[in-house]
Short mmCIF file of C-alpha atoms in Angstrom, two decimals:
data_model
loop_
_atom_site.label_atom_id
_atom_site.label_comp_id
_atom_site.label_asym_id
_atom_site.label_seq_id
_atom_site.Cartn_x
_atom_site.Cartn_y
_atom_site.Cartn_z
CA MET A 1 -0.12 0.11 -0.04
CA THR A 2 1.33 3.66 -0.69
CA VAL A 3 2.18 6.28 1.52
CA THR A 4 -0.93 7.96 -0.27
CA ARG A 5 -3.62 5.36 -0.20
CA PHE A 6 -2.51 4.57 3.25
CA LEU A 7 -3.73 8.27 3.66
CA ARG A 8 -6.57 8.22 2.05
CA ARG A 9 -7.92 4.98 4.08
CA LEU A 10 -6.85 7.09 7.32
CA VAL A 11 -9.01 9.45 6.42
CA GLN A 12 -11.49 7.86 5.19
CA ILE A 13 -11.32 5.85 9.06
CA GLY A 14 -11.65 8.79 10.73
CA LEU A 15 -14.69 10.28 8.76
CA GLY A 16 -16.64 7.35 9.11
CA LEU A 17 -15.88 7.67 13.29
CA ILE A 18 -16.86 11.27 13.22
CA LEU A 19 -19.96 10.01 11.42
CA LEU A 20 -20.82 7.57 13.70
CA TRP A 21 -20.41 9.45 16.74
CA VAL A 22 -23.02 12.38 15.33
CA GLY A 23 -25.45 9.58 14.62
CA ALA A 24 -24.90 8.37 18.15
CA VAL A 25 -25.39 12.17 19.92
CA PHE A 26 -28.73 11.89 17.24
CA TRP A 27 -29.94 9.57 18.22
CA LEU A 28 -29.73 8.89 21.70
CA GLY A 29 -29.81 12.43 22.40
CA LEU A 30 -34.22 11.53 20.91
CA LEU A 31 -33.84 8.58 22.97
CA TYR A 32 -32.99 10.18 25.93
CA TRP A 33 -35.95 12.07 26.14
CA VAL A 34 -37.95 9.22 27.34
CA VAL A 35 -35.09 6.82 28.55
CA PRO A 36 -32.80 7.28 31.33
CA PRO A 37 -29.63 8.91 30.19
CA VAL A 38 -25.91 7.11 30.97
CA SER A 39 -23.06 9.16 31.30
CA THR A 40 -19.45 7.92 30.03
CA LEU A 41 -18.40 7.99 33.09
CA MET A 42 -20.51 5.50 34.42
CA LEU A 43 -19.83 3.66 31.31
CA GLY A 44 -16.54 3.82 31.69
CA ARG A 45 -16.77 1.97 35.16
CA TRP A 46 -19.33 -0.57 33.99
CA MET A 47 -16.51 -1.36 31.77
CA THR A 48 -13.95 -2.41 33.95
CA LEU A 49 -16.37 -3.83 36.45
CA GLN A 50 -16.40 -0.84 38.94
CA PRO A 51 -19.42 -0.38 40.62
CA VAL A 52 -21.78 2.84 39.99
CA GLU A 53 -24.33 4.46 42.03
CA ARG A 54 -27.62 5.80 40.65
CA ASP A 55 -31.26 5.56 41.22
CA TYR A 56 -32.97 7.98 38.25
CA VAL A 57 -35.50 10.04 39.56
CA GLY A 58 -37.94 12.74 38.44
CA LEU A 59 -37.42 16.60 38.99
CA GLU A 60 -40.57 16.25 40.66
CA GLU A 61 -38.26 14.19 43.40
CA ILE A 62 -35.84 16.08 43.62
CA SER A 63 -35.77 19.17 46.26
CA PRO A 64 -36.36 22.80 44.51
CA HIS A 65 -33.43 23.26 46.48
CA LEU A 66 -30.56 21.41 44.49
CA PRO A 67 -31.76 23.06 40.73
CA LEU A 68 -32.19 26.79 42.37
CA ALA A 69 -28.53 25.88 43.38
CA VAL A 70 -26.41 24.20 40.43
CA MET A 71 -28.41 27.16 38.24
CA THR A 72 -26.93 29.95 40.52
CA SER A 73 -23.64 28.58 40.98
CA GLU A 74 -23.00 27.43 37.26
CA ASP A 75 -25.61 28.76 34.91
CA SER A 76 -27.37 31.51 35.89
CA ARG A 77 -28.56 32.16 32.68
CA PHE A 78 -29.73 28.76 32.00
CA CYS A 79 -33.31 29.94 31.91
CA GLY A 80 -32.85 32.51 28.76
CA HIS A 81 -30.22 30.60 26.90
CA ASN A 82 -30.24 28.30 24.08
CA GLY A 83 -27.52 25.75 25.40
CA VAL A 84 -24.50 28.36 25.48
CA ASP A 85 -24.09 31.57 26.95
CA TRP A 86 -22.47 33.49 24.18
CA VAL A 87 -22.36 36.61 26.76
CA GLU A 88 -20.62 34.34 29.15
CA LEU A 89 -18.57 32.48 26.60
CA ARG A 90 -17.00 36.18 24.92
CA GLU A 91 -15.87 37.39 28.53
CA VAL A 92 -13.85 34.29 29.17
CA VAL A 93 -12.30 34.54 25.76
CA GLU A 94 -11.37 38.46 25.98
CA ALA A 95 -10.35 38.01 29.28
CA ALA A 96 -7.59 34.74 28.17
CA ASP A 97 -4.34 35.09 28.24
CA GLU A 98 -1.51 33.61 26.68
CA ASP A 99 -1.67 30.33 28.97
CA GLY A 100 -5.65 30.13 27.99
CA PRO A 101 -8.55 31.00 30.09
CA SER A 102 -8.26 31.65 33.61
CA ARG A 103 -12.08 30.12 33.80
CA GLY A 104 -14.61 28.01 31.94
CA ALA A 105 -17.97 29.23 30.59
CA SER A 106 -19.72 25.80 30.53
CA THR A 107 -23.31 25.57 31.20
CA ILE A 108 -25.28 23.60 32.36
CA PRO A 109 -26.43 22.10 28.88
CA MET A 110 -22.38 22.19 27.86
CA GLN A 111 -21.85 19.98 30.52
CA THR A 112 -24.71 17.58 29.95
CA ALA A 113 -23.19 17.00 26.52
CA LYS A 114 -20.18 16.58 28.20
CA ASN A 115 -20.59 13.66 30.30
CA LEU A 116 -23.16 12.41 28.05
CA PHE A 117 -20.94 12.45 25.14
CA LEU A 118 -17.28 13.49 25.41
CA TRP A 119 -14.85 12.79 27.74
CA PRO A 120 -13.85 14.56 31.13
CA SER A 121 -10.02 16.05 30.29
CA ARG A 122 -10.15 19.98 29.86
CA SER A 123 -9.26 20.31 25.84
CA TYR A 124 -9.77 23.24 23.40
CA ILE A 125 -11.06 20.15 21.30
CA ARG A 126 -13.52 19.08 23.34
CA LYS A 127 -14.54 21.80 24.42
CA GLY A 128 -15.30 22.45 20.38
CA MET A 129 -17.65 19.64 20.48
CA GLU A 130 -19.38 20.50 23.59
CA VAL A 131 -20.94 23.72 21.58
CA PRO A 132 -23.13 21.60 18.80
CA VAL A 133 -24.12 19.00 21.13
CA ALA A 134 -25.66 21.44 23.64
CA LEU A 135 -27.00 23.51 21.14
CA TYR A 136 -28.83 20.53 19.76
CA LEU A 137 -29.55 19.41 23.34
CA ASP A 138 -31.12 21.90 24.16
CA LEU A 139 -32.98 22.28 20.75
CA ILE A 140 -34.93 18.78 21.53
CA TRP A 141 -34.76 18.64 25.21
CA SER A 142 -37.10 20.91 27.72
CA LYS A 143 -35.35 22.97 29.92
CA ARG A 144 -37.07 20.54 32.79
CA ARG A 145 -35.33 18.05 30.58
CA MET A 146 -32.59 18.95 31.04
CA MET A 147 -32.24 19.94 34.59
CA GLU A 148 -33.61 16.50 35.06
CA ASN A 149 -31.33 14.63 33.18
CA TYR A 150 -28.38 16.64 34.34
CA LEU A 151 -29.20 16.24 37.84
CA ASN A 152 -29.20 11.97 37.13
CA ILE A 153 -25.75 12.05 35.42
CA ALA A 154 -23.58 14.66 37.61
CA GLU A 155 -20.70 12.96 39.35
CA TRP A 156 -20.75 13.50 42.89
CA GLY A 157 -17.86 11.36 44.21
CA GLU A 158 -16.20 7.93 43.55
CA GLY A 159 -19.04 6.35 41.65
CA ILE A 160 -21.87 8.61 42.68
CA PHE A 161 -23.94 9.65 39.85
CA GLY A 162 -27.53 11.38 40.24
CA ALA A 163 -29.11 13.75 42.93
CA GLU A 164 -31.00 10.52 44.36
CA ALA A 165 -27.33 8.64 45.15
CA ALA A 166 -25.67 11.60 46.44
CA ALA A 167 -28.52 12.37 48.46
CA ARG A 168 -29.03 9.28 50.29
CA HIS A 169 -24.98 8.76 50.75
CA TYR A 170 -23.50 12.05 52.07
CA PHE A 171 -26.92 12.78 53.94
CA ARG A 172 -28.83 9.58 54.67
CA LYS A 173 -32.32 10.84 52.94
CA PRO A 174 -34.27 10.88 49.23
CA ALA A 175 -32.77 14.33 47.17
CA LYS A 176 -36.30 15.66 47.38
CA ASN A 177 -35.52 16.41 51.20
CA LEU A 178 -32.51 18.08 50.66
CA THR A 179 -32.55 21.66 52.54
CA GLN A 180 -30.93 24.28 51.62
CA ARG A 181 -27.86 23.87 53.28
CA GLU A 182 -27.65 20.19 52.01
CA ALA A 183 -28.06 21.31 48.00
CA ALA A 184 -25.42 24.33 48.14
CA LEU A 185 -22.92 21.73 49.49
CA LEU A 186 -23.72 19.56 46.99
CA ALA A 187 -23.53 22.39 44.10
CA THR A 188 -20.53 23.24 45.35
CA ALA A 189 -18.75 20.33 45.04
CA LEU A 190 -19.78 19.70 41.26
CA PRO A 191 -16.27 21.34 40.21
CA ASN A 192 -14.22 18.85 42.08
CA PRO A 193 -16.62 16.28 43.47
CA ILE A 194 -13.56 13.57 44.15
CA VAL A 195 -11.75 16.11 46.30
CA ARG A 196 -14.71 17.73 47.97
CA ASN A 197 -17.18 15.57 50.54
CA PRO A 198 -20.92 17.64 50.78
CA GLY A 199 -20.86 15.09 54.04
CA ARG A 200 -18.08 16.21 55.54
CA PRO A 201 -17.07 19.03 53.87
CA SER A 202 -13.54 21.52 54.42
CA SER A 203 -13.95 24.74 55.89
CA ARG A 204 -13.43 26.36 52.91
CA HIS A 205 -16.43 23.87 51.11
CA ARG A 206 -18.62 25.20 54.22
CA ALA A 207 -17.82 29.11 53.35
CA LEU A 208 -18.19 28.56 49.55
CA ALA A 209 -22.03 26.62 49.98
CA GLY A 210 -22.68 29.51 52.74
CA ARG A 211 -22.27 31.99 49.87
CA LEU A 212 -23.78 30.35 47.67
CA ALA A 213 -26.84 29.70 49.90
CA ALA A 214 -26.84 33.34 50.02
CA ARG A 215 -26.87 34.02 46.79
CA MET A 216 -29.80 31.29 45.88
CA SER A 217 -33.21 33.73 46.59
CA ARG A 218 -31.56 36.05 44.36
CA GLN A 219 -31.80 33.80 41.33
CA ALA A 220 -35.04 32.16 42.72
CA PRO A 221 -37.64 34.28 40.18
CA TYR A 222 -35.23 33.54 37.12
CA THR A 223 -36.48 29.54 37.83
CA ASP A 224 -39.71 29.48 36.21
CA CYS A 225 -38.16 27.18 32.87
CA LEU A 226 -37.85 24.48 35.30
CA LYS A 227 -41.83 24.28 35.82
CA SER A 228 -43.14 23.13 32.45
#
């Protein structure tokens, strides 16, 4: 086989894999409207015979404090954007230096896209792939379904996925009974769920949760999109 033929074959394989991934995103996105979704991290643990704690529950079975805490902490314009917060993204890009952005601009749909179809490590390639997937998911899902799916696949510790498993693991109660303080502790654990333990928070973690709880009341009027 000549070098040219080898390269052509390599390109064909690459394009085939891309089309396969696009097809998977398209059909699984539709399927996850009615079927509980499975994240890539969960699949990875099952494939390596590691345990997974996850009990899928509807948003009505989750304390309203938790979606409010997550929105306040991670995506304050969740109800107003189309999957990508272009205002926040532009500010992050403009503030970046030669070492790259100092903070992220991921929305809840972007994090959901990453958890369902991409990989956890940071890279510009992954971030670029997040955007179209987030736009697609926001187009086909309601905001309520987006939040429900996100709260059921988010990782809250080693092998602990979803609000119900996290509430029972850390607080010995179902997710619908979470208090404002407990919801704030869970939300502030999300950026580093392996290190931050909501059940035994460090002083820094408690301070972050306290500040978040104080901000939650101001965010409450902007959660109407979760009602339908």
